[in-house]
CSV table of C-alpha atoms in Angstrom, one decimal:
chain,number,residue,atom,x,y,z
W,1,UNK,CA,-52.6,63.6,-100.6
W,2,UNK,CA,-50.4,63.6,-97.7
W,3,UNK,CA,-48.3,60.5,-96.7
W,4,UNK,CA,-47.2,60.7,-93.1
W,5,UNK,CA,-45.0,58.0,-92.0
W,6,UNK,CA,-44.6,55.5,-88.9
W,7,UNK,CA,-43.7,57.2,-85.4
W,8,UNK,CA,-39.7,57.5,-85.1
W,9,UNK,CA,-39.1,55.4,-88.5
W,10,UNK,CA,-39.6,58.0,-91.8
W,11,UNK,CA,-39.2,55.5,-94.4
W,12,UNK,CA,-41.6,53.2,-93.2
W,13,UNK,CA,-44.9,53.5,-94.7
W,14,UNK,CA,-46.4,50.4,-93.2
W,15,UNK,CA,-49.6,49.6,-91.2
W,16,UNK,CA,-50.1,47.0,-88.8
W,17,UNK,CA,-52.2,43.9,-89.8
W,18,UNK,CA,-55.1,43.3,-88.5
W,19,UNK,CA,-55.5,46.5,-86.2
W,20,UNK,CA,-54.2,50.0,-86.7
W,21,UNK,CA,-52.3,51.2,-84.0
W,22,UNK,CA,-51.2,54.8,-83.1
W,23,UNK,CA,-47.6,54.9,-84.2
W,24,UNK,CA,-48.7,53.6,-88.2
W,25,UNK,CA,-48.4,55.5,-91.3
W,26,UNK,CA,-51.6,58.2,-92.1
W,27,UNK,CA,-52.6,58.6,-95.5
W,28,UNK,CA,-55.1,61.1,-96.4
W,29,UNK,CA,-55.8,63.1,-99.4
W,30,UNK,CA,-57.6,66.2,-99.2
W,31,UNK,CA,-61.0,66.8,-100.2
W,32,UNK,CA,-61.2,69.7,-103.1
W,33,UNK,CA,-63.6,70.5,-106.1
W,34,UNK,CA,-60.3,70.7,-108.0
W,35,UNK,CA,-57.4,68.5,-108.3
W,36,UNK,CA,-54.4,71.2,-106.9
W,37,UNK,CA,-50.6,70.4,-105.7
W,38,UNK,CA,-49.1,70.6,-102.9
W,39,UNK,CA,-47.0,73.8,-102.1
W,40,UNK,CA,-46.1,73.8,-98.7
W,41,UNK,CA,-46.8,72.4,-95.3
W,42,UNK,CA,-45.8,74.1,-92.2
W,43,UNK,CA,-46.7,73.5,-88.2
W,44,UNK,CA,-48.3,76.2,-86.5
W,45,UNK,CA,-51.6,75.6,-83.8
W,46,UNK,CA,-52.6,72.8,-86.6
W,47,UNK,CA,-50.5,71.1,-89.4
W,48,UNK,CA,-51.0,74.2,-92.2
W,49,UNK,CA,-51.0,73.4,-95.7
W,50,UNK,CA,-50.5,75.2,-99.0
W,51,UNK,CA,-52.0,74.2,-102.4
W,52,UNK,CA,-52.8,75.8,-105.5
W,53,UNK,CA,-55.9,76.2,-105.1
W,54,UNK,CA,-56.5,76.7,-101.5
W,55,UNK,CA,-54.6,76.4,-98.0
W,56,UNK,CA,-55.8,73.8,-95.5
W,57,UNK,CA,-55.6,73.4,-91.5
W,58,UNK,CA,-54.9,69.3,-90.8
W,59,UNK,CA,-55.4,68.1,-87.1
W,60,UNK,CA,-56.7,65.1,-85.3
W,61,UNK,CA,-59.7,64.0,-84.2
W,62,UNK,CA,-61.1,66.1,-81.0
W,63,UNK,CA,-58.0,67.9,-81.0
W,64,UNK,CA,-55.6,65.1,-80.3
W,65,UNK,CA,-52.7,64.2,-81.9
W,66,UNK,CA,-53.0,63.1,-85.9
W,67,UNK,CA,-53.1,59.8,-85.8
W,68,UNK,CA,-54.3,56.4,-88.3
W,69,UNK,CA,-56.7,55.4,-85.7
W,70,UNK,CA,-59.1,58.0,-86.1
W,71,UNK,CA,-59.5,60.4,-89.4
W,72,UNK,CA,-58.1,64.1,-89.6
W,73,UNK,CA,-60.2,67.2,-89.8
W,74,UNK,CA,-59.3,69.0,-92.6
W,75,UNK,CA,-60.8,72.4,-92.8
W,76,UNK,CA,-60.3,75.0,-95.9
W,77,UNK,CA,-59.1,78.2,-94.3
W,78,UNK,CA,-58.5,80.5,-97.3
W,79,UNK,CA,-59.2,80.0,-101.5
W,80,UNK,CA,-55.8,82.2,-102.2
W,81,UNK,CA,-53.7,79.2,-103.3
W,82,UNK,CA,-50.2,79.0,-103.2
W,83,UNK,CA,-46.6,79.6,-104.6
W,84,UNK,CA,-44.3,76.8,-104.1
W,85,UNK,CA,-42.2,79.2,-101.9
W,86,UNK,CA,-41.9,78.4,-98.2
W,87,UNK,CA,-44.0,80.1,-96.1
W,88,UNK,CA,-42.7,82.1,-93.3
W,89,UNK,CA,-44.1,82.2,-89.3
W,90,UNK,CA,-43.3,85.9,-87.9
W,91,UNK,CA,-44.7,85.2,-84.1
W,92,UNK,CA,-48.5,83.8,-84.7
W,93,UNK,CA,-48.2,84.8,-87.7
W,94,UNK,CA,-48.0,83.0,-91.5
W,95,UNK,CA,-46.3,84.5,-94.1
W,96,UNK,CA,-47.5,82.6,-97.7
W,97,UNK,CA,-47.0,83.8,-101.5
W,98,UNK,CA,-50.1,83.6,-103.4
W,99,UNK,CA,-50.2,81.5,-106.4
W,100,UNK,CA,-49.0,83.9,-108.8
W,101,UNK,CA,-46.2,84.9,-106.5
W,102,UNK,CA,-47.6,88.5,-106.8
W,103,UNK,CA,-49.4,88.7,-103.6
W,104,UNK,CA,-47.9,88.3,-100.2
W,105,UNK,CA,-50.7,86.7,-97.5
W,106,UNK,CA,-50.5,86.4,-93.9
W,107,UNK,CA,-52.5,83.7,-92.1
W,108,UNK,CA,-53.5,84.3,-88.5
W,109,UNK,CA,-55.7,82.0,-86.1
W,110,UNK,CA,-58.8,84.2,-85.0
W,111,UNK,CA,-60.0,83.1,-81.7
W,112,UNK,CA,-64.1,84.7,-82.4
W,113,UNK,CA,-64.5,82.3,-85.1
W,114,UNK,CA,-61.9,79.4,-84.8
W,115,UNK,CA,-60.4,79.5,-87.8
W,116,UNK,CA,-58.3,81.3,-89.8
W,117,UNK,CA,-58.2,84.8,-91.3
W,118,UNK,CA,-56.2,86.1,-94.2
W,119,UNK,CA,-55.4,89.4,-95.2
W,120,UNK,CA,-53.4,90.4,-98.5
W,121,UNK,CA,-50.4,92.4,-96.9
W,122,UNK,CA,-49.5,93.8,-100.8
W,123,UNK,CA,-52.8,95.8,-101.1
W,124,UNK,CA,-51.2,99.1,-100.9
W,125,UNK,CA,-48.1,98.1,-102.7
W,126,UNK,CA,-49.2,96.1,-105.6
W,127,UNK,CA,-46.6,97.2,-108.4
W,128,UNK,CA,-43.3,96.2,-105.9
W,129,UNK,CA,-43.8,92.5,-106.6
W,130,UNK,CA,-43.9,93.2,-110.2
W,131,UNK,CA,-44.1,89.9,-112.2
W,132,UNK,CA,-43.9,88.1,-109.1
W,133,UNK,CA,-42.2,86.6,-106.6
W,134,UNK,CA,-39.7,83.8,-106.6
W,135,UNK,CA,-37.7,83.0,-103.6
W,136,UNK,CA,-37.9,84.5,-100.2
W,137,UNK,CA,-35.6,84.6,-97.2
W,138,UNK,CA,-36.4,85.8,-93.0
W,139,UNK,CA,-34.0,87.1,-90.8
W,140,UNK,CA,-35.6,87.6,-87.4
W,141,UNK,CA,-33.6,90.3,-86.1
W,142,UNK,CA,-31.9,92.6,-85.6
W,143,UNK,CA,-33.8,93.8,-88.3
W,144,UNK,CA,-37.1,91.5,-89.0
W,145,UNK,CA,-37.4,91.5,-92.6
W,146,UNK,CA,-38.8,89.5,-95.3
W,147,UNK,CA,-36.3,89.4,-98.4
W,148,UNK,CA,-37.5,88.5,-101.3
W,149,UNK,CA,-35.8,88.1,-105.3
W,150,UNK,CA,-38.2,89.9,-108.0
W,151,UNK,CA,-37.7,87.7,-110.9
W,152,UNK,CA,-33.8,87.8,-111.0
W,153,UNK,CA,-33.7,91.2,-111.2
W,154,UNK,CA,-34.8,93.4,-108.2
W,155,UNK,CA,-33.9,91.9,-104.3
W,156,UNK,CA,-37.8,93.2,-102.3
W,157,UNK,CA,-37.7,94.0,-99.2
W,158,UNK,CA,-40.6,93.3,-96.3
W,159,UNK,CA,-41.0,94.9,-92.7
W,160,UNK,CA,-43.7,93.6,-90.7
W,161,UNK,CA,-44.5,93.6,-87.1
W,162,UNK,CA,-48.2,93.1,-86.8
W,163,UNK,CA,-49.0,93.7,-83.3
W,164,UNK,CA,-48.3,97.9,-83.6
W,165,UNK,CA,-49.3,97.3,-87.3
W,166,UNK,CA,-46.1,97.8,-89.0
W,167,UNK,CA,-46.1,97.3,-93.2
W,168,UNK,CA,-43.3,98.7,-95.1
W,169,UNK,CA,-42.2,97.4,-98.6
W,170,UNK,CA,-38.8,98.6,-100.6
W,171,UNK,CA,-36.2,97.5,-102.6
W,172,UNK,CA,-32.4,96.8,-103.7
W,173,UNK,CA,-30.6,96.9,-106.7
W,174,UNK,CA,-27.7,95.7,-108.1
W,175,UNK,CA,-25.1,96.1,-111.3
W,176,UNK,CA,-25.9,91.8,-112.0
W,177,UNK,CA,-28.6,89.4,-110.6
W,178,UNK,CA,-29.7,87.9,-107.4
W,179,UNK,CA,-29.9,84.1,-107.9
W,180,UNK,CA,-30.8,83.1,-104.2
W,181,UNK,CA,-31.4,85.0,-101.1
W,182,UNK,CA,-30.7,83.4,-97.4
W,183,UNK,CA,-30.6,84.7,-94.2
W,184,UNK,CA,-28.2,83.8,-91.4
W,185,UNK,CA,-27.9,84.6,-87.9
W,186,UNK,CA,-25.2,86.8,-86.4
């Protein structure tokens, strides 16, 4: 279920009485065969979201705005599910950690069928995430990479560029353990 709240007031989860207008809290829950948490939600072309099971595109009604007068499309876009790790956008581009945390997926809008397309981006690298994945960082330049901490042990390196098609895992070790990872700019 996702719980949106009013216009310009985010603790406010009231509707108005007797009509709905445009600025009152949505509340919708997600149709599924299964029962699967949130992991994410991000804002690309549509309002993108992440579950366990599967990932979801959320917009209004005829391409408008979301909105409590009117109810959402919701359309499954890929049956990967999720990693509650925050998904990254690298230009049109979404960067999501499947649910085992082993896979890394990119999500792309594809204009011949209107809709999304995913491709696994670890296909030809599947031993570097090892047990999986558990935090992941972005630094957009100069270098853009996409680090990422291997269970504590091993810091996992991404390059990707996909316009000239550019895919190139490694990684980084140290004496003790990498806790976090963050990016900043500068």
């Amino acid at each position: 279920t996702v719980w949106l709240s009013q216009t310009d007031d985010f603790e406010n989860f009231g509707t108005s009485s007797p009509d709905l207008i445009a600025t009152d809290s949505l509340t919708y829950q997600l149709s599924s065969v299964e029962q699967n948490r949130i992991q994410w939600i991000r804002a690309q072309k549509f309002l993108l979201i992440g579950t366990e099971g599967e990932e979801y595109s959320l917009q209004g009604a005829d391409g408008n705005a979301l909105s409590p007068t009117t109810l959402p499309l919701a359309t499954v876009q890929s049956t990967e599910g999720s990693r509650g790790i925050r998904p990254t956008i690298v230009g049109d581009s979404l960067l999501f950690w499947s649910r085992d945390g082993r896979r890394l997926n990119v999500i792309i809008f594809v204009v011949t069928r209107d809709g999304f397309g995913t491709r696994d981006l670890t296909e030809l690298a599947e031993q570097i995430t090892g047990p999986g994945i558990i935090q992941s960082a972005y630094t957009h330049g100069p270098s853009r990479l996409l680090w990422n901490i291997r269970r504590y042990v091993v810091l996992v390196g991404f390059a990707y560029n996909r316009r000239p098609e550019v895919l190139a895992w490694f990684t980084r070790t140290t004496n003790g353990l990498f806790e976090s990872v963050a990016c900043i700019y500068g």
